[in-house]
Coordinates of C-alpha atoms in Angstrom, one line a residue:
M86 CA 119.3 -12.3 -22.2
R87 CA 115.5 -12.6 -22.1
I88 CA 115.4 -14.1 -25.7
F89 CA 114.8 -11.8 -28.6
S90 CA 116.3 -10.7 -32.0
F91 CA 115.3 -6.9 -33.2
T92 CA 113.6 -8.5 -36.2
M93 CA 111.3 -9.9 -33.6
V94 CA 110.9 -7.2 -31.6
L95 CA 109.7 -5.5 -34.6
L96 CA 107.0 -7.9 -35.2
L97 CA 105.8 -8.8 -32.1
I98 CA 105.4 -5.0 -31.3
I99 CA 103.1 -5.1 -34.3
S100 CA 101.5 -7.9 -34.0
L101 CA 100.8 -7.5 -30.4
C102 CA 99.9 -4.0 -30.3
S103 CA 96.3 -4.8 -30.1
C104 CA 96.5 -7.7 -28.0
S105 CA 93.3 -7.3 -25.9
S106 CA 90.9 -9.5 -24.1
P107 CA 90.1 -12.8 -25.8
V108 CA 86.7 -13.1 -23.6
T109 CA 84.2 -11.8 -24.7
E110 CA 83.8 -7.7 -24.4
T111 CA 80.3 -6.2 -23.1
A112 CA 79.9 -2.7 -24.1
G113 CA 80.2 0.0 -21.4
D114 CA 83.5 -1.9 -20.1
Q115 CA 86.8 0.8 -19.1
K116 CA 89.4 0.5 -21.9
V117 CA 92.3 0.2 -20.2
T118 CA 95.9 -0.3 -21.4
L119 CA 98.9 -2.0 -19.9
A120 CA 102.7 -1.4 -20.9
L121 CA 105.0 -4.6 -20.5
N122 CA 108.6 -3.5 -19.6
W123 CA 109.6 -7.1 -22.2
L124 CA 108.1 -9.4 -24.1
P125 CA 105.7 -11.3 -23.2
E126 CA 107.1 -14.2 -21.0
A127 CA 106.8 -16.0 -17.8
E128 CA 107.3 -12.8 -15.6
H129 CA 104.0 -11.3 -16.8
G130 CA 102.6 -14.6 -16.6
G131 CA 99.7 -13.4 -13.8
F132 CA 98.6 -10.4 -15.9
Y133 CA 97.9 -12.4 -18.6
A134 CA 96.3 -15.2 -16.3
A135 CA 93.8 -12.5 -15.3
L136 CA 93.6 -11.9 -19.0
L137 CA 92.3 -15.3 -20.1
N138 CA 90.2 -15.9 -17.0
G139 CA 88.3 -13.0 -17.5
D140 CA 89.4 -11.3 -13.8
Y141 CA 89.5 -7.7 -15.9
K142 CA 86.2 -8.5 -17.2
K143 CA 84.6 -9.4 -13.8
E144 CA 85.6 -5.5 -12.7
G145 CA 84.2 -4.0 -16.0
L146 CA 87.8 -3.6 -17.4
E147 CA 88.1 -4.4 -21.3
V148 CA 92.5 -4.7 -20.8
E149 CA 95.4 -4.4 -23.9
I150 CA 98.4 -5.6 -23.3
L151 CA 100.9 -4.1 -25.2
P152 CA 104.5 -6.2 -25.6
G153 CA 108.1 -3.9 -24.2
G154 CA 111.3 -4.9 -25.6
P155 CA 114.8 -3.3 -25.1
D156 CA 114.9 -0.1 -23.4
S157 CA 111.1 0.4 -23.8
P158 CA 110.1 3.2 -21.6
V159 CA 107.3 1.9 -19.8
I160 CA 108.4 5.1 -16.4
Q161 CA 107.5 8.0 -19.5
R162 CA 104.7 6.3 -21.5
V163 CA 102.5 6.1 -17.7
A164 CA 103.9 9.5 -16.4
T165 CA 102.7 11.0 -19.2
G166 CA 99.4 9.4 -19.7
R167 CA 99.8 7.4 -22.9
V168 CA 99.4 4.0 -20.7
D169 CA 97.2 3.7 -18.1
F170 CA 99.5 1.0 -16.6
G171 CA 103.0 -0.4 -16.7
I172 CA 105.4 -3.0 -15.2
S173 CA 108.7 -1.7 -13.8
N174 CA 110.7 -2.8 -10.9
A175 CA 111.4 -0.4 -7.9
D176 CA 114.6 1.0 -8.4
R177 CA 113.9 2.2 -11.7
I178 CA 110.4 3.8 -10.0
L179 CA 112.7 5.7 -7.9
L180 CA 115.0 6.5 -11.0
G181 CA 112.0 7.7 -12.7
R182 CA 110.7 9.7 -10.4
A183 CA 114.4 11.5 -9.4
Q184 CA 113.9 12.7 -13.3
Q185 CA 110.1 14.4 -12.2
A186 CA 108.0 11.1 -13.2
P187 CA 105.5 10.9 -10.7
V188 CA 104.5 7.0 -11.1
V189 CA 103.5 5.0 -8.3
G190 CA 104.1 1.3 -7.6
V191 CA 100.7 -0.4 -6.6
F192 CA 101.2 -4.2 -6.9
A193 CA 104.2 -6.0 -6.2
P194 CA 103.7 -10.0 -7.8
L195 CA 107.4 -10.8 -7.2
Q196 CA 108.3 -10.2 -4.0
H197 CA 112.3 -10.6 -4.8
S198 CA 114.5 -9.5 -7.6
P199 CA 115.2 -12.6 -10.3
R200 CA 118.1 -10.4 -11.3
C201 CA 121.4 -12.5 -10.9
I202 CA 124.9 -12.8 -12.4
V203 CA 125.0 -16.5 -14.4
V204 CA 128.2 -18.1 -14.0
H205 CA 129.1 -21.7 -15.4
K206 CA 129.2 -24.2 -12.7
S207 CA 132.8 -25.3 -13.8
S208 CA 134.1 -22.4 -12.7
G209 CA 133.5 -23.4 -9.2
I210 CA 131.8 -19.8 -8.5
E211 CA 129.2 -20.6 -6.1
S212 CA 129.1 -16.7 -4.3
F213 CA 129.7 -13.4 -5.3
D214 CA 133.2 -13.2 -2.7
Q215 CA 134.1 -15.8 -5.3
L216 CA 133.2 -14.1 -8.3
K217 CA 137.1 -13.4 -9.8
N218 CA 139.5 -13.6 -12.4
V219 CA 136.4 -13.4 -15.5
T220 CA 134.9 -11.3 -18.3
L221 CA 131.4 -9.9 -16.7
A222 CA 129.1 -9.1 -18.9
M223 CA 126.8 -6.3 -17.4
S224 CA 125.0 -3.2 -18.2
D225 CA 126.1 -0.2 -17.1
A226 CA 122.6 1.2 -16.3
P227 CA 121.7 2.3 -12.7
A228 CA 121.2 0.7 -10.5
F229 CA 122.2 -2.3 -10.0
S230 CA 125.5 -2.6 -11.8
H231 CA 126.5 0.5 -9.7
Y232 CA 125.6 -1.3 -6.8
L233 CA 127.5 -4.2 -7.9
R234 CA 130.6 -2.3 -8.3
E235 CA 130.5 -0.6 -5.4
K236 CA 130.2 -3.3 -3.1
L237 CA 132.5 -5.8 -4.6
P238 CA 136.5 -5.8 -5.3
L239 CA 136.2 -7.8 -8.6
E240 CA 139.3 -8.7 -8.5
G241 CA 140.6 -9.6 -11.6
V242 CA 137.3 -8.9 -13.3
K243 CA 136.8 -7.4 -16.6
I244 CA 133.5 -5.9 -17.6
V245 CA 132.2 -5.4 -20.8
R246 CA 129.1 -4.2 -22.0
S247 CA 126.0 -6.4 -22.0
T248 CA 124.5 -6.8 -25.2
G249 CA 121.8 -9.3 -24.3
S250 CA 123.1 -12.1 -26.1
L251 CA 124.7 -15.6 -24.3
S252 CA 126.4 -16.8 -27.4
Q253 CA 130.0 -15.4 -26.1
F254 CA 128.9 -16.7 -22.6
L255 CA 127.8 -20.4 -23.8
Q256 CA 131.2 -21.0 -25.6
D257 CA 133.6 -19.4 -22.6
P258 CA 133.6 -20.6 -19.3
A259 CA 135.9 -18.0 -18.1
F260 CA 132.6 -15.7 -19.2
A261 CA 129.9 -14.4 -16.3
Q262 CA 126.8 -12.5 -17.7
Q263 CA 123.9 -10.6 -16.1
G264 CA 121.0 -12.1 -16.3
Y265 CA 117.4 -13.0 -14.6
V266 CA 116.7 -16.6 -13.1
F267 CA 113.7 -17.0 -14.8
S268 CA 115.8 -17.3 -18.4
E269 CA 119.3 -16.9 -18.9
P270 CA 120.7 -20.0 -16.4
I271 CA 117.4 -22.3 -18.1
V272 CA 118.4 -21.4 -21.8
A273 CA 121.7 -22.3 -21.4
Q274 CA 121.3 -25.6 -19.7
K275 CA 119.3 -26.4 -23.2
Q276 CA 122.3 -25.8 -24.6
G277 CA 123.9 -28.1 -22.4
I278 CA 125.6 -25.8 -19.8
E279 CA 125.3 -25.9 -16.0
T280 CA 125.1 -22.6 -14.3
N281 CA 125.0 -21.1 -11.2
S282 CA 123.2 -18.3 -10.5
L283 CA 124.4 -15.8 -8.2
L284 CA 121.2 -13.5 -7.0
L285 CA 121.6 -9.8 -6.4
S286 CA 119.4 -10.0 -3.6
E287 CA 121.6 -12.3 -1.7
L288 CA 124.2 -9.3 -2.1
G289 CA 121.6 -7.3 -0.4
F290 CA 119.9 -5.3 -3.1
D291 CA 116.7 -6.6 -3.5
P292 CA 114.2 -4.3 -5.2
Y293 CA 110.4 -5.2 -5.6
S294 CA 110.2 -6.8 -9.2
S295 CA 107.7 -6.8 -12.0
V296 CA 105.5 -3.7 -10.2
L297 CA 102.6 -2.7 -11.7
I298 CA 102.6 1.4 -11.7
V299 CA 100.3 3.6 -12.6
S300 CA 101.0 7.5 -12.5
E301 CA 99.8 9.7 -9.7
K302 CA 97.0 11.8 -11.5
T303 CA 95.4 7.9 -12.2
L304 CA 95.6 7.0 -8.8
S305 CA 94.2 10.1 -7.4
E306 CA 91.9 10.5 -10.2
Q307 CA 90.9 7.4 -10.9
P308 CA 91.0 5.6 -7.5
E309 CA 88.5 2.7 -8.1
L310 CA 90.0 1.7 -11.7
V311 CA 93.3 1.2 -9.8
E312 CA 91.6 -0.6 -7.4
K313 CA 90.0 -2.9 -9.5
F314 CA 92.9 -3.5 -12.1
V315 CA 95.0 -4.4 -8.8
R316 CA 92.4 -6.7 -7.5
A317 CA 91.7 -8.6 -10.7
S318 CA 95.6 -8.7 -11.2
M319 CA 96.1 -10.3 -7.9
A320 CA 93.4 -13.1 -9.3
G321 CA 95.3 -13.5 -12.0
W322 CA 98.6 -14.4 -10.4
K323 CA 97.4 -16.7 -7.7
T324 CA 95.8 -18.3 -10.6
Y325 CA 98.8 -18.2 -12.9
L326 CA 101.0 -19.7 -9.5
E327 CA 98.5 -22.6 -9.2
N328 CA 98.4 -23.7 -12.8
S329 CA 100.8 -22.1 -15.8
D330 CA 99.5 -24.5 -19.1
T331 CA 97.0 -22.1 -20.5
V332 CA 98.7 -18.9 -19.8
H333 CA 102.1 -20.5 -21.4
E334 CA 100.4 -21.8 -24.1
Y335 CA 98.7 -18.7 -25.3
I336 CA 102.3 -16.3 -24.8
Q337 CA 103.5 -19.1 -27.0
T338 CA 101.0 -17.6 -30.2
I339 CA 102.1 -14.4 -29.4
N340 CA 105.4 -14.7 -29.3
P341 CA 106.3 -17.9 -31.1
E342 CA 110.3 -17.7 -30.3
M343 CA 109.4 -18.0 -26.6
P344 CA 110.1 -22.3 -26.1
R345 CA 107.7 -23.7 -24.0
D346 CA 110.2 -25.4 -21.5
V347 CA 111.8 -21.6 -20.5
L348 CA 108.4 -20.7 -20.1
D349 CA 107.9 -23.5 -17.8
G350 CA 111.3 -23.3 -16.2
G351 CA 110.9 -19.7 -15.6
M352 CA 107.7 -20.3 -14.1
E353 CA 109.5 -22.4 -11.4
A354 CA 112.2 -19.6 -10.4
L355 CA 109.4 -17.5 -10.4
R356 CA 107.4 -19.4 -7.7
K357 CA 110.1 -19.1 -5.0
L358 CA 110.2 -15.1 -5.7
C359 CA 106.1 -14.6 -5.6
R360 CA 106.1 -15.2 -1.9
N361 CA 106.7 -13.2 1.1
A362 CA 108.6 -14.4 4.4
D363 CA 105.8 -16.1 5.5
G364 CA 105.1 -18.2 2.5
E365 CA 102.5 -16.4 0.9
F366 CA 101.2 -14.8 -2.3
T367 CA 100.0 -11.3 -1.1
G368 CA 102.0 -8.7 -3.4
E369 CA 102.1 -6.1 -1.0
M370 CA 105.4 -4.1 -0.5
D371 CA 107.1 -3.5 3.2
P372 CA 108.1 0.2 4.2
E373 CA 111.5 -0.9 5.6
R374 CA 112.6 -2.3 2.3
W375 CA 111.5 0.4 0.1
K376 CA 113.2 2.6 2.7
T377 CA 116.4 0.0 2.7
L378 CA 116.6 0.8 -1.2
S379 CA 116.3 4.4 -1.2
S380 CA 119.2 4.6 1.3
Q381 CA 121.2 2.2 -1.1
M382 CA 120.5 4.5 -4.2
E383 CA 121.3 7.4 -1.9
E384 CA 124.6 6.5 -0.9
L385 CA 125.1 5.8 -4.6
K386 CA 124.1 9.4 -5.4
L387 CA 122.0 8.3 -7.7
I388 CA 118.5 9.7 -6.0
E389 CA 117.4 12.2 -3.3
T390 CA 116.9 11.5 0.5
G391 CA 113.3 10.4 1.3
L392 CA 112.1 9.7 -2.7
Y393 CA 110.7 6.8 -2.1
K394 CA 107.5 8.0 0.4
K395 CA 105.6 8.7 -2.0
A396 CA 106.8 6.1 -5.0
Y397 CA 104.6 3.3 -3.6
V398 CA 101.1 2.3 -2.1
N399 CA 99.5 -0.8 -0.5
L400 CA 95.8 -0.7 -1.5
S401 CA 95.7 -3.6 1.3
G402 CA 98.4 -3.5 4.1
P403 CA 101.2 -1.3 5.4
S404 CA 102.3 2.1 3.9
E405 CA 104.6 4.7 5.3

């Protein structure tokens, strides 16, 4: 659901378009814009932490964070140079490049996808092979929905278009909903509904999420800027994972319809997704993970072979 109303979206876009660092600015700092993929919430916490803690300023950057919303064209805005950096997911990066949008992932705070299918606990559904005889609200946009349809028989499942609202889910125990583990399950619990979350990563579809992206042009012509921004963002995320209080207080001032307990619960859900196999937070991307994702999307005939090789770069760590 990622809580929103269209009125709220419009008001927030107006109010947040000038959401720059609360830290005192210094003449000579390089102005930089970061476009979010949604309204400010837990998945953006590390970037706001870097803003609030002065990590960007320490690198000589004056950062303005721009809000997203439904169908935010982040890939296009970054590719065309309307913004310097953006937030997207690995599968969307590949889809963008397939449509001639030369964007590159440079930092992945979420090592695992938070996307899930939310079901009522009372349904008894605990795994994807038990996902039967329900109405499933799901987007038809690539790539996760295509993968789900391809991999599961979906016996007795009626698929309807997701509206982003949880209202029908809350009323119908035989209703399932696409979502994110840091949002919909927590909101449902607030309404007294116990849920199970079926993570898409458990089905084998696990694109890096909340990936920091930049255009090939910026990466080529301003590599020091990209390194500074990644370094500061990394510091912000490490701080956020340790203590999110200040960030959540700030997010509520700019997104007042986001409940504090949803932010706090979302943070706990995200914490598990930010660690690599060794339990460390690095933000690095594994070439094999990109190769696997690319192969999955090639099988679905969404992209051409080998497109992933220029879709990401590790500023530290292995790249292919």
